[in-house]
One Martini backbone bead per residue (centre of mass of N, CA, C, O) as a GRO file, in nm:
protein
  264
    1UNK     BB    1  -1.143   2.223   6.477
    2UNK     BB    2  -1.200   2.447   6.682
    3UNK     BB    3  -1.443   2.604   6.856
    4UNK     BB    4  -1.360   2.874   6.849
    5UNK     BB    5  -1.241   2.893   6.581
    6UNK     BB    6  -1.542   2.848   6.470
    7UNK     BB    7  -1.619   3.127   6.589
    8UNK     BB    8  -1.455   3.319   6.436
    9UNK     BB    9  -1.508   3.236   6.106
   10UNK     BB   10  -1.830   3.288   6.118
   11UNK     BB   11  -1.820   3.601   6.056
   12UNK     BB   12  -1.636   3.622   5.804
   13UNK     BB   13  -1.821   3.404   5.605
   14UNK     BB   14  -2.079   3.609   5.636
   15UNK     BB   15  -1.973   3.811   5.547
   16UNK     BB   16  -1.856   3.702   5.222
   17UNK     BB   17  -2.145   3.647   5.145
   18UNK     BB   18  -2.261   3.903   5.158
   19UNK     BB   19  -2.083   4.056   4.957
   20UNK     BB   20  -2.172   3.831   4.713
   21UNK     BB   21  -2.451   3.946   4.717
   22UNK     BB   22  -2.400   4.252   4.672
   23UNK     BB   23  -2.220   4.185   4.396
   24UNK     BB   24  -2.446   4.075   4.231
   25UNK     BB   25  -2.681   4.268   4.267
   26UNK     BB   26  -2.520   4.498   4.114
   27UNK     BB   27  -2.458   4.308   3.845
   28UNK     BB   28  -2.755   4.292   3.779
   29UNK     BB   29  -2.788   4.592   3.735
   30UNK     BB   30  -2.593   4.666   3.559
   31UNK     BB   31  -2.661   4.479   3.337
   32UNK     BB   32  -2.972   4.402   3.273
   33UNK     BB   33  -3.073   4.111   3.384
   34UNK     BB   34  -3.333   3.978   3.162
   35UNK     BB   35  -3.516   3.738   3.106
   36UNK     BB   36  -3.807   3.825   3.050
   37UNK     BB   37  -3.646   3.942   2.758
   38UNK     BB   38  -3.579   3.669   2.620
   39UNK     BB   39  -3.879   3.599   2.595
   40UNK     BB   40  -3.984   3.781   2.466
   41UNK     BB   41  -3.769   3.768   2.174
   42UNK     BB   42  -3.874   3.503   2.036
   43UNK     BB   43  -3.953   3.620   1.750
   44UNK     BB   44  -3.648   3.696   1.678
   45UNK     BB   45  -3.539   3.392   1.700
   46UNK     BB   46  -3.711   3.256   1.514
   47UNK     BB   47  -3.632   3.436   1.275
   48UNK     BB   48  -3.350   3.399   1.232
   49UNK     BB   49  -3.342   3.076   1.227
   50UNK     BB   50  -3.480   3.044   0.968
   51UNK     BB   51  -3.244   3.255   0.798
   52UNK     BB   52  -3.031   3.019   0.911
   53UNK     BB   53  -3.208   2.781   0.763
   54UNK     BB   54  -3.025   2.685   0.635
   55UNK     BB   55  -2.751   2.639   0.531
   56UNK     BB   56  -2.488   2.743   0.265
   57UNK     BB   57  -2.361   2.520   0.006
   58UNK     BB   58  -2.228   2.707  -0.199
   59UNK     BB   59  -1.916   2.617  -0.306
   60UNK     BB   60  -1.839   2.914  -0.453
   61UNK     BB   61  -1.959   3.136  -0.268
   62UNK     BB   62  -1.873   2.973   0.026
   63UNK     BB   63  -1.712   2.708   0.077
   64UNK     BB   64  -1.424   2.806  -0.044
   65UNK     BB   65  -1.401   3.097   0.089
   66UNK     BB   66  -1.406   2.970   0.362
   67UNK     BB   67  -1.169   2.762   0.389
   68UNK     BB   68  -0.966   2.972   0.296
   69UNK     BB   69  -1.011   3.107   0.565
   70UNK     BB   70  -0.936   2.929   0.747
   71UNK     BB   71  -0.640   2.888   0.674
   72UNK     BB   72  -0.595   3.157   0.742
   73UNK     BB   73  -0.619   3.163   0.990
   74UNK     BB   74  -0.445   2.945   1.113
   75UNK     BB   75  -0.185   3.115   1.038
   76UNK     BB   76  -0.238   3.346   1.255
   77UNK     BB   77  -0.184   3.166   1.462
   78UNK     BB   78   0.045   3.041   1.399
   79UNK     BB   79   0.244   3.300   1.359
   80UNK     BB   80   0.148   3.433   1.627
   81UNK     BB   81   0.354   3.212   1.796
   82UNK     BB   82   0.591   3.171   1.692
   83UNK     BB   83   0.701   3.468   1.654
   84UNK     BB   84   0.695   3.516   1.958
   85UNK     BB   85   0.918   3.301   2.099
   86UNK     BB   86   1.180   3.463   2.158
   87UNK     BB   87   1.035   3.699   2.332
   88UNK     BB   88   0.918   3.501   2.515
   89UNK     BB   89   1.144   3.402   2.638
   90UNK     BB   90   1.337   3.667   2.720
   91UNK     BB   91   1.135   3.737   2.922
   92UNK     BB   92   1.139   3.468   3.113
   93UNK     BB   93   1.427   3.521   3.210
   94UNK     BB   94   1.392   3.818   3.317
   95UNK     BB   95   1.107   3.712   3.483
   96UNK     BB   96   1.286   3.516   3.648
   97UNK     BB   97   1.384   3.512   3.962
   98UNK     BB   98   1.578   3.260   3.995
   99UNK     BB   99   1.774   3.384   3.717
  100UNK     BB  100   1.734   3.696   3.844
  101UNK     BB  101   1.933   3.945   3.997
  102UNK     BB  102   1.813   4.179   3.854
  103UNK     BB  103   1.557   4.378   3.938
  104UNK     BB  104   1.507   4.578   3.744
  105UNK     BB  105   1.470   4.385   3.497
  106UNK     BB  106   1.251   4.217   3.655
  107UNK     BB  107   1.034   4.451   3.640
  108UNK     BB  108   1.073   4.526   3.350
  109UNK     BB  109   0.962   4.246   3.239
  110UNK     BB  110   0.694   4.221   3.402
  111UNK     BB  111   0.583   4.506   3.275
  112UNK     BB  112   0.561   4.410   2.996
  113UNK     BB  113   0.397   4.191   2.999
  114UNK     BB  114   0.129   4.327   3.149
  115UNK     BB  115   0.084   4.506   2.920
  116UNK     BB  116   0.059   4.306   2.681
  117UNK     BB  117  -0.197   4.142   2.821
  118UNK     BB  118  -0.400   4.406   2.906
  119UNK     BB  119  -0.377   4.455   2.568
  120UNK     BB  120  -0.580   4.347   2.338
  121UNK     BB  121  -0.543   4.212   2.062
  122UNK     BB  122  -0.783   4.368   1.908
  123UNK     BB  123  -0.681   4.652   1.970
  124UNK     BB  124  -0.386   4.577   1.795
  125UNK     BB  125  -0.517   4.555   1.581
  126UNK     BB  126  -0.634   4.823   1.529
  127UNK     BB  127  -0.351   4.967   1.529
  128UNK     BB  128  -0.228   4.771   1.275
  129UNK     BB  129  -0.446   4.863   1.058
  130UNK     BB  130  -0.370   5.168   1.037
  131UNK     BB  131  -0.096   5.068   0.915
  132UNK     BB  132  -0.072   4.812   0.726
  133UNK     BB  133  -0.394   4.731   0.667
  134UNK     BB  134  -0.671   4.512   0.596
  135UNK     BB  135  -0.538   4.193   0.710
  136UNK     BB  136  -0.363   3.947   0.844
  137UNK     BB  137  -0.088   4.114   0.937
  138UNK     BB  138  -0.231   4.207   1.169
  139UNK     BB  139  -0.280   3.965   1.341
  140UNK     BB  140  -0.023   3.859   1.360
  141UNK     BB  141   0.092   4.106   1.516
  142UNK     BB  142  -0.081   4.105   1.752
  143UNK     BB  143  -0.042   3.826   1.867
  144UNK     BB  144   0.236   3.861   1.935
  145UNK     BB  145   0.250   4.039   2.147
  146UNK     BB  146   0.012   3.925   2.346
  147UNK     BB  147   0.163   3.657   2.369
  148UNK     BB  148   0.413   3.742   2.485
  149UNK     BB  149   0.333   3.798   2.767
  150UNK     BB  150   0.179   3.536   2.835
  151UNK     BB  151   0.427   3.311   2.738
  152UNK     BB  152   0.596   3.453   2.941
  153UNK     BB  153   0.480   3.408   3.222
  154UNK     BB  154   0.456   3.130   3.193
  155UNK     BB  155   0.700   3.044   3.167
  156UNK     BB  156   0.830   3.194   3.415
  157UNK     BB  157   0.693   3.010   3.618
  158UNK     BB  158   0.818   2.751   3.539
  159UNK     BB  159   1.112   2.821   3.593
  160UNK     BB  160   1.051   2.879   3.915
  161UNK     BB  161   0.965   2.529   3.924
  162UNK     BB  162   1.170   2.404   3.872
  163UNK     BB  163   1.553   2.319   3.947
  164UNK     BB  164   1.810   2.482   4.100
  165UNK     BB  165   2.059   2.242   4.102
  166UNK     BB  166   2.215   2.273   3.849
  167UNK     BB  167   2.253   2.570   3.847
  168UNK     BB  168   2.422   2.612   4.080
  169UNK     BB  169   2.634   2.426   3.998
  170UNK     BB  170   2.740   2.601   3.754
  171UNK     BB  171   2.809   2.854   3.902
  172UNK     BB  172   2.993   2.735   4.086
  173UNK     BB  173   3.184   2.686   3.836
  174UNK     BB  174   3.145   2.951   3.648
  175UNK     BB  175   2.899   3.019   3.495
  176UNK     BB  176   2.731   3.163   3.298
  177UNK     BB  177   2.437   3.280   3.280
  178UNK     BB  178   2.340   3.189   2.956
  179UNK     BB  179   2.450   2.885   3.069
  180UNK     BB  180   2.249   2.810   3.249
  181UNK     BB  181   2.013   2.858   3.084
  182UNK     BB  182   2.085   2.613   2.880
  183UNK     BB  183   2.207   2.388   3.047
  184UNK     BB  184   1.985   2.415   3.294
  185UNK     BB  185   1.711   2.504   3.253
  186UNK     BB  186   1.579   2.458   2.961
  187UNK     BB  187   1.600   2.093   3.027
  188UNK     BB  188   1.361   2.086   3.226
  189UNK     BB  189   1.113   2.272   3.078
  190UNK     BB  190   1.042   2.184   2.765
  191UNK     BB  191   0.792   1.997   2.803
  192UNK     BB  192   0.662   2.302   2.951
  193UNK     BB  193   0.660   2.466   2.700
  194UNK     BB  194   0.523   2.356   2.518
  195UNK     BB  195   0.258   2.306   2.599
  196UNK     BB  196   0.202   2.610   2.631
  197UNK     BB  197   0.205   2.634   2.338
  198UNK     BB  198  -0.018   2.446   2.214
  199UNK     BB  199  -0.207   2.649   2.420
  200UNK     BB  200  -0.179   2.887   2.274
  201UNK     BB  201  -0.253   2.802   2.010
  202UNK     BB  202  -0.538   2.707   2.046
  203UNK     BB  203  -0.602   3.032   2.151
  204UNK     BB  204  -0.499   3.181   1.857
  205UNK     BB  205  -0.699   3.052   1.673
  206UNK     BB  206  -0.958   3.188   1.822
  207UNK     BB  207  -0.831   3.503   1.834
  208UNK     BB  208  -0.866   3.501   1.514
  209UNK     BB  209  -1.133   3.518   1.451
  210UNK     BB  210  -1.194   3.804   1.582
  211UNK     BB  211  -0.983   3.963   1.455
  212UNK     BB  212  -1.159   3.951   1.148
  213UNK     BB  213  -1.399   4.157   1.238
  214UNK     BB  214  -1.136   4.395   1.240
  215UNK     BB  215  -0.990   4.337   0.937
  216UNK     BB  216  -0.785   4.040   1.011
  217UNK     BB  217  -0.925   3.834   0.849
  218UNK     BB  218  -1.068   3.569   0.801
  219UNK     BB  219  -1.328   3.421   0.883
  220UNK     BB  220  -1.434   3.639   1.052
  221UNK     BB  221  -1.479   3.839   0.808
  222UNK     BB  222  -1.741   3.670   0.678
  223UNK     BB  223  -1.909   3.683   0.926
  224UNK     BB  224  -1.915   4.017   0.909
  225UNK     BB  225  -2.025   4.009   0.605
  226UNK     BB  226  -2.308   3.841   0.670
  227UNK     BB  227  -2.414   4.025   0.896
  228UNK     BB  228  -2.455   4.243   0.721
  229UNK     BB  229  -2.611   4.088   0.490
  230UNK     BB  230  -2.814   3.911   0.598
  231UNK     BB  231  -2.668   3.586   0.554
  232UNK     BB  232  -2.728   3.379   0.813
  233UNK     BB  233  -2.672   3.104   0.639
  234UNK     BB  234  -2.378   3.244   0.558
  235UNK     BB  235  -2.296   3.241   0.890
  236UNK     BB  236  -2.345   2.920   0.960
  237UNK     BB  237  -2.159   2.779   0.784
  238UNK     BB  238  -1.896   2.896   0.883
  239UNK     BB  239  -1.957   2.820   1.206
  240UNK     BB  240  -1.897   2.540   1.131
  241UNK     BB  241  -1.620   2.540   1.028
  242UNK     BB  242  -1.497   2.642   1.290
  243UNK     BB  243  -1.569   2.424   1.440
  244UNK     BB  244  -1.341   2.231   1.308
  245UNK     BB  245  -1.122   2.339   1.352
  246UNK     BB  246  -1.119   2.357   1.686
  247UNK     BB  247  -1.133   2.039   1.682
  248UNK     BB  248  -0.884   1.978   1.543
  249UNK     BB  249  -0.645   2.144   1.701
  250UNK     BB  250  -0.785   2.015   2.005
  251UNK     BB  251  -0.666   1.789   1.947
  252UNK     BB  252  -0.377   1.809   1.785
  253UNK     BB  253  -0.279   1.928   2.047
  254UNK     BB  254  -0.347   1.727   2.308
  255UNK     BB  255  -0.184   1.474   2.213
  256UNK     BB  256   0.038   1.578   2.233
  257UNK     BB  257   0.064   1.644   2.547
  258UNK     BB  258   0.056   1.386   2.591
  259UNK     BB  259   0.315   1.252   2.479
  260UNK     BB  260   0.470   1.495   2.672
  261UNK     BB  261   0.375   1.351   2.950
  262UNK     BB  262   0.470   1.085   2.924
  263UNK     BB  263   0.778   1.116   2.823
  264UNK     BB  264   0.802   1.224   3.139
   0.00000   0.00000   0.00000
């Protein structure tokens, strides 16, 4: 970079180094950022730590109904990904710029899925908690929503990222649109929407603990029912599962991903 260039930039970086610092300084008084007020409540951290250890590890009573519980978190996880697959596919066909020809189509497939993303799947948990009653129904129901969204998206972009020449030669053969995409779309992309797969389902499996505080089932349901009981042993019990739970899933999502990535 030449001098003058050098000295152009340097009002620009320090605008924005100025605007970043005013940024921070905005959000620490908005936020009420007290590193001091954490340091008073030292003995209530250290009373809760008292009251939550050791963990409580009667079987009957809490690990039996944890792991049953982990089970359930996982199964939401399952079905709130696989269940998605299909409608988040159609998104993704719809809302990739260089396979859809019509504008109007791919703006309304981007804007569905934008909603989608936009809306947590928290708030759909409670949405469908009001409709189909307490239980992982809600969970699974949430998690289809936003996930259609986000791995509409990914797929989506990974589409558009992908060797147009195969398509192009079908088109120039006569081939319809839906014949392009099975044929030379999808066969090339495969390997990175798995992927994307298996990060989504790694996601949703961590998403699903949070909806069950909000009493779509599963283990987050009881670590949110030792909380209300003051309980605080059996709800490092729960969190100790769950950490096991999410270190398994994250292992064995991960494996394949790589075995993926090699047989690519």
């Amino acid at each position: 970079m030449t001098a003058p260039a050098r000295r152009r930039t340097w009002p620009i970086t320090g605008v924005v180094i100025a605007a970043l610092v005013v940024a921070h300084v905005l959000a620490w008084r908005d936020t009420e950022f007290s590193p001091g007020a954490l340091i008073e409540g030292w003995e209530g951290m250290a009373r809760f730590i008292s009251e939550a250890l050791p963990p409580d590890l009667d079987w009957e009573a809490v690990v039996l109904p944890g792991l049953q519980a982990c089970l359930t978190t996982l199964a939401i996880g399952l079905l709130g990904t696989t269940l998605s697959i299909p409608a988040a596919l159609l998104f993704a066909v719809l809302g990739a710029r260089n396979f859809t020809r019509g504008k109007v189509v791919y703006q309304s497939a981007r804007a569905v899925m934008s909603f989608l993303r936009a809306v947590p799947d928290v708030v759909f948990a409670l949405v469908f908690v009001t409709a189909v009653g307490l239980g992982p129904f809600a969970g699974v129901l949430a998690l289809i929503c936003h996930n259609v969204g986000v791995m509409g998206k990914l797929w989506a972009e990974a589409m558009e990222e992908s060797d147009t020449g195969p398509a192009d030669a079908l088109r120039v053969s006569g081939a319809k649109e839906w014949q392009v995409v099975a044929h030379a779309v999808l066969p090339s992309v495969v390997p990175t929407l798995v992927g994307l797969l298996l990060y989504r389902f790694d996601v949703n499996v961590r998403s699903s603990l949070v909806l069950g505080l909000v009493g779509a089932g599963g283990i987050g349901f009881l670590i949110n029912q030792s909380i209300q009981l003051f309980a605080f042993d059996e709800m490092v019990t729960y969190i100790l599962m769950v950490l096991a739970l999410i270190v398994a899933v994250d292992v064995l999502s991960g494996h394949v991903r790589r075995r993926l990535a090699f047989e690519r």
